PDB file of C-alpha atoms in Angstrom:
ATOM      1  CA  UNK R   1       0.000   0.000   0.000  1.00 71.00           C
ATOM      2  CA  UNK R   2       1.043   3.342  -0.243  1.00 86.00           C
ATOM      3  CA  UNK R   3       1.330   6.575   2.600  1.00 87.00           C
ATOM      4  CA  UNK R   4      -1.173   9.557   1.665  1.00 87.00           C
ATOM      5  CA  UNK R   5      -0.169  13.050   3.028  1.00 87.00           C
ATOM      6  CA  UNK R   6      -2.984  14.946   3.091  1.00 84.00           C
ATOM      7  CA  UNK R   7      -2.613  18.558   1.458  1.00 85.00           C
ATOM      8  CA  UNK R   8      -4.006  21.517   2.808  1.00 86.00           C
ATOM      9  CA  UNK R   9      -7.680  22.037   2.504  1.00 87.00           C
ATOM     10  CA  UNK R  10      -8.576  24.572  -0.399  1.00 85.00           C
ATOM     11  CA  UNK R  11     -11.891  25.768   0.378  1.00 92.00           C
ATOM     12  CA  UNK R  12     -14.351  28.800  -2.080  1.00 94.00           C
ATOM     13  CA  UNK R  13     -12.655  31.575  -0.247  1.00 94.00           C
ATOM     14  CA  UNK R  14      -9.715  30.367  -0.553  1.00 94.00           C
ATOM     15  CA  UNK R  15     -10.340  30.332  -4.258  1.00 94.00           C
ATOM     16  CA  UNK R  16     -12.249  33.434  -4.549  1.00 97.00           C
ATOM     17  CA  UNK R  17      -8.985  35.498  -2.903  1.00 96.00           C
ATOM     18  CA  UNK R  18      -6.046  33.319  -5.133  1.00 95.00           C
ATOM     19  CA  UNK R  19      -8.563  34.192  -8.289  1.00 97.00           C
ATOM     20  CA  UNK R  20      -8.892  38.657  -6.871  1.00 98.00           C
ATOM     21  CA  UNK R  21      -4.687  38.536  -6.301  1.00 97.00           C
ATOM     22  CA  UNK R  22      -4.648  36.568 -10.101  1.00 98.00           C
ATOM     23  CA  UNK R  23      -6.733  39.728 -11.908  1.00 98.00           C
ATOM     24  CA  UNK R  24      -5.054  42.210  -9.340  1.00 98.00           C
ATOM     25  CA  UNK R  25      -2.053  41.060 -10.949  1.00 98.00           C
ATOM     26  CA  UNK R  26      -3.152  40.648 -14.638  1.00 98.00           C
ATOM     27  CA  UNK R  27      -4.624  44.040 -13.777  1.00 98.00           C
ATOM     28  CA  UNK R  28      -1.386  45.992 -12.775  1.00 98.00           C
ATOM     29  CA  UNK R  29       0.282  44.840 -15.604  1.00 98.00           C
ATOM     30  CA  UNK R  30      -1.717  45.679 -18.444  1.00 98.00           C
ATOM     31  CA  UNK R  31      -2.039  48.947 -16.445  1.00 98.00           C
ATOM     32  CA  UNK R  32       1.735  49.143 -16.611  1.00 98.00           C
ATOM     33  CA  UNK R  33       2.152  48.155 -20.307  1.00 98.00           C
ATOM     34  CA  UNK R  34      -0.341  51.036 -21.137  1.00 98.00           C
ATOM     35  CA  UNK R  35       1.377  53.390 -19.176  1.00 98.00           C
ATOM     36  CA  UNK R  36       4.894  52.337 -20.723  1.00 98.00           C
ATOM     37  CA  UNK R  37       2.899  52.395 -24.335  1.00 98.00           C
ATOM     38  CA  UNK R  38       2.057  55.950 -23.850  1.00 98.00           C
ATOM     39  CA  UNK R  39       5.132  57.410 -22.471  1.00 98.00           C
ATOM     40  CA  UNK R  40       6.778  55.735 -25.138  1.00 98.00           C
ATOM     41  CA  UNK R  41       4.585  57.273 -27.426  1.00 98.00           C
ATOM     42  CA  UNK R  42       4.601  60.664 -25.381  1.00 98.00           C
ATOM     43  CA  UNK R  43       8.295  60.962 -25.767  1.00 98.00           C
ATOM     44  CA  UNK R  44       8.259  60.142 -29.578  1.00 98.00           C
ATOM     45  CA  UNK R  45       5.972  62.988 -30.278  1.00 98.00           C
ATOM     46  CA  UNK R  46       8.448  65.421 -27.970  1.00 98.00           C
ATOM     47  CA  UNK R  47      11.329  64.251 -30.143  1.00 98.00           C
ATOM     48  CA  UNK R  48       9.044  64.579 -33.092  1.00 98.00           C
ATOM     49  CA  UNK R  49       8.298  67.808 -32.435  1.00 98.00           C
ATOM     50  CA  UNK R  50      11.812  69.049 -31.187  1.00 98.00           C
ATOM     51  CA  UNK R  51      13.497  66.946 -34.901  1.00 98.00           C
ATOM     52  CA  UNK R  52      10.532  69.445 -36.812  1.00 98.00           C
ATOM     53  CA  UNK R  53      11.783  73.071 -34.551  1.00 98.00           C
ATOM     54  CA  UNK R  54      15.385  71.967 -35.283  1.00 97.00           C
ATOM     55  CA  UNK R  55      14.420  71.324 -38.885  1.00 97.00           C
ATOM     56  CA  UNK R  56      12.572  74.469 -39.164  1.00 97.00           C
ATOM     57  CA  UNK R  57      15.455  76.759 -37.502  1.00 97.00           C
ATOM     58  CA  UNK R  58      17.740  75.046 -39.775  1.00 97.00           C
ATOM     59  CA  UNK R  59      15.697  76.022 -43.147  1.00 97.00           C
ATOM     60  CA  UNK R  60      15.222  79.110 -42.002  1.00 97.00           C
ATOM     61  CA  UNK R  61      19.300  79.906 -41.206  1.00 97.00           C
ATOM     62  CA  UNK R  62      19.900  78.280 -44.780  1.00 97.00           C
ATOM     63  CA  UNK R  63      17.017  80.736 -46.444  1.00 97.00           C
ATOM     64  CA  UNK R  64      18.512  83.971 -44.066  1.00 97.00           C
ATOM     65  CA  UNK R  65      22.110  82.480 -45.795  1.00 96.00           C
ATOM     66  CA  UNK R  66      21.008  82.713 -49.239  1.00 95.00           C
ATOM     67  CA  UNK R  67      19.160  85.781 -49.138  1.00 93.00           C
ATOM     68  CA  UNK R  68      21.932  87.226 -47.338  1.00 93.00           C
ATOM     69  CA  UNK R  69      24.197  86.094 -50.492  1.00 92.00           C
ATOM     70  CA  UNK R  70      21.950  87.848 -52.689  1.00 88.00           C
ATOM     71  CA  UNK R  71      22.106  90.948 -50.697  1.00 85.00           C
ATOM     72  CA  UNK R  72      25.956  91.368 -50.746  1.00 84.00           C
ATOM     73  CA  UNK R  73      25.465  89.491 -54.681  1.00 82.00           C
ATOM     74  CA  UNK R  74      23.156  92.639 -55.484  1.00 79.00           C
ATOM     75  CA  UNK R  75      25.360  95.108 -53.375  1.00 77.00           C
ATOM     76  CA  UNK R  76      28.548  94.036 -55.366  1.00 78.00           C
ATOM     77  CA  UNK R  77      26.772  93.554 -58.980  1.00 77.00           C
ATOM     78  CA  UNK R  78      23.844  95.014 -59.160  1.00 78.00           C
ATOM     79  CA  UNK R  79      21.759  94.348 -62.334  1.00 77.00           C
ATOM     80  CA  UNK R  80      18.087  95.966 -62.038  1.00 78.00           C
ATOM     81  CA  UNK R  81      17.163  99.421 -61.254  1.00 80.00           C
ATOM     82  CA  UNK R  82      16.521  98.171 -57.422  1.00 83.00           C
ATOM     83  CA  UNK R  83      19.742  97.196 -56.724  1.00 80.00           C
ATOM     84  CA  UNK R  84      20.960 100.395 -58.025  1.00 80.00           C
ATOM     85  CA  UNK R  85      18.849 102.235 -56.468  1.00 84.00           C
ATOM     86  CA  UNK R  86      19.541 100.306 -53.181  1.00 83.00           C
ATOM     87  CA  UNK R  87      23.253 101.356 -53.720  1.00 82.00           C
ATOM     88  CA  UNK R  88      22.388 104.934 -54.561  1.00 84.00           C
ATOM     89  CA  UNK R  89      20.180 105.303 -51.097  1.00 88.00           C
ATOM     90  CA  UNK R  90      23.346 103.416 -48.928  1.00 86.00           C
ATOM     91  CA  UNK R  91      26.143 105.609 -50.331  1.00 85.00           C
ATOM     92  CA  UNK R  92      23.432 109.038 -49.428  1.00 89.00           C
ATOM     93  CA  UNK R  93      22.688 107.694 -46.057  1.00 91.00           C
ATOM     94  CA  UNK R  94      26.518 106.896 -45.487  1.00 85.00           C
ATOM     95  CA  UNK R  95      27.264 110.299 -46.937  1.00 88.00           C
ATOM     96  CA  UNK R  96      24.925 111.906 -44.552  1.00 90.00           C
ATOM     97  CA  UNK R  97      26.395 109.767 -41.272  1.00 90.00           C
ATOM     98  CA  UNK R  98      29.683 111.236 -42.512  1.00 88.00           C
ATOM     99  CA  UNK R  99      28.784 114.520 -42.880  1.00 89.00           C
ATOM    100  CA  UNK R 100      26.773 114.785 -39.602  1.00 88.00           C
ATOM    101  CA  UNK R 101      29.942 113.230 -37.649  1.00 88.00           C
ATOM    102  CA  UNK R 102      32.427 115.340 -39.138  1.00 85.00           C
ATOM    103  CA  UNK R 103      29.774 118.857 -38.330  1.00 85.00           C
ATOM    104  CA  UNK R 104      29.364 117.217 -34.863  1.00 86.00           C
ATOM    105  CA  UNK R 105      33.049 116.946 -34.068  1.00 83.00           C
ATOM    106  CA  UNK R 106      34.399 119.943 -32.039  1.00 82.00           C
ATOM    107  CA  UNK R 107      37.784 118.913 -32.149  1.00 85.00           C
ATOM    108  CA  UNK R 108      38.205 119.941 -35.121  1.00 81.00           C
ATOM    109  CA  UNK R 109      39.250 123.375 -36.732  1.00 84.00           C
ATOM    110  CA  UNK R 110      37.112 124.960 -39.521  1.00 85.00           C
ATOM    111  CA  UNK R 111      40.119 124.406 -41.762  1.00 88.00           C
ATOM    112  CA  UNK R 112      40.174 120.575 -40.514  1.00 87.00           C
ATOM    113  CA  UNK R 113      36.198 119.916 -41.234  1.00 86.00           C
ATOM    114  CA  UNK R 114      36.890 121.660 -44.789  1.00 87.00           C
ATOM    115  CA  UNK R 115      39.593 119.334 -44.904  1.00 88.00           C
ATOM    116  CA  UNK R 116      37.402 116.521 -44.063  1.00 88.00           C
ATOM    117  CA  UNK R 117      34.653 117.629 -46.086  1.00 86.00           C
ATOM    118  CA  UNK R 118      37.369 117.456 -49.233  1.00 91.00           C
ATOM    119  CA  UNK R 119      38.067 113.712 -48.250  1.00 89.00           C
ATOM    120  CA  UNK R 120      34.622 113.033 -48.058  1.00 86.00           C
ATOM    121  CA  UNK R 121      33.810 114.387 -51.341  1.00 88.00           C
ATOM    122  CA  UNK R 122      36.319 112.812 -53.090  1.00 90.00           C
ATOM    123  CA  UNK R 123      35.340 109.475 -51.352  1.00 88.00           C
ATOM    124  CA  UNK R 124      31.524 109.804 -52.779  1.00 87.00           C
ATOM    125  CA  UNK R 125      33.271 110.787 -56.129  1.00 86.00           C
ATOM    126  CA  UNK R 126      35.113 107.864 -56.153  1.00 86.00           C
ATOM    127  CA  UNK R 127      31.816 105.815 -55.017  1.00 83.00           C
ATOM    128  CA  UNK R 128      29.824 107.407 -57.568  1.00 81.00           C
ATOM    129  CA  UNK R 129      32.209 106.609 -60.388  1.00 82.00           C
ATOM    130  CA  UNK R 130      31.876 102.819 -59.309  1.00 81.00           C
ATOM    131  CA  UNK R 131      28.309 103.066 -59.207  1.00 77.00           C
ATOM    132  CA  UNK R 132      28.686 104.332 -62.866  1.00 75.00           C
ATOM    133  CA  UNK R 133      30.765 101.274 -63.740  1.00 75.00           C
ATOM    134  CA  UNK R 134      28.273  98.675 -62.288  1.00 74.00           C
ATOM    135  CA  UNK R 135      25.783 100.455 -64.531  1.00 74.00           C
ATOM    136  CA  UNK R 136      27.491 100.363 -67.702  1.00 70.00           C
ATOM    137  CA  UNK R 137      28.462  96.534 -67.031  1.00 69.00           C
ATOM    138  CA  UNK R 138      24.956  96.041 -66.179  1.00 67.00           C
ATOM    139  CA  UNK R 139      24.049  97.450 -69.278  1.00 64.00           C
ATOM    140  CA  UNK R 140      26.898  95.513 -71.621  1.00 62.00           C
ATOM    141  CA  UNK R 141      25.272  92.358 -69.696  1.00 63.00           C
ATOM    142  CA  UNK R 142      21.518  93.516 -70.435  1.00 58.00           C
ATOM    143  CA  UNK R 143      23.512  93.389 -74.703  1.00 55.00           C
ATOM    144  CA  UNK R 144      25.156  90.094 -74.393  1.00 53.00           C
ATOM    145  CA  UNK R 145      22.266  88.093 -76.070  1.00 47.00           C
ATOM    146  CA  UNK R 146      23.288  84.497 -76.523  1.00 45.00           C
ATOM    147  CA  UNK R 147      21.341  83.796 -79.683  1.00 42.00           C
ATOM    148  CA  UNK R 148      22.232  80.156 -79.852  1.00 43.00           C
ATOM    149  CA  UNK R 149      24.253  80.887 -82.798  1.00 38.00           C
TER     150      UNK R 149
END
């Protein structure tokens, strides 16, 4: 024959509090997985979102860049009547800061802001005869047809 141990008696409450600490469990972790799921996806959209600002800022430096290049391109071969107007209006408004600093100066004698004055003159002259030059090659370029020939 054989020895029988009995085992310990498993009764309905028994049952009934093993089954609530089962779905407590099964609970907590699918509680837990959705939480991890959207954090996950919380941070994804942050980096999302930060990746698109950086992207932006970055498009926008590069478009600043090239319109910046066309700026100086315009300032140092200008082609259309804006740009030389745009030249025209900077060398008057620089004239104009000069003039105004050298009237504003005490330190200087009369004969010193003539002086001056002579320099600055001969300064705009010499602007003014560059301005001429862009104009003229502006013009020879506005000639130069290529007629495919």
């Amino acid at each position: 024959d054989k020895g029988m141990i009995p085992k310990e008696y498993f009764d309905s409450e028994m049952w009934l509090q093993r089954r609530t600490e089962a779905s407590l469990y099964i609970q907590r972790m699918v509680r837990g997985w959705f939480a991890r799921k959207r954090t996950n996806a919380l941070k994804k959209e942050r980096e999302d979102r930060k990746r698109q600002q950086m992207e932006r800022e970055e498009e926008f430096r590069k478009q600043e860049e090239i319109r910046h290049k066309k700026e100086i391109e315009r300032r140092m071969h200008p082609r259309t009547k804006e740009d030389f107007e745009i030249l025209y209006d900077e060398l008057e408004l620089w004239r104009l800061n000069e003039t105004n600093k050298i009237k504003e100066n005490t330190s200087l004698t009369a004969d010193q802001k003539r002086e001056a004055m002579k320099q600055l003159l001969e300064k705009e002259s010499e602007l003014l005869q560059t301005c001429l030059l862009y104009t003229s090659d502006a013009a020879d370029d506005l000639l130069c047809v290529d007629l495919g020939g």
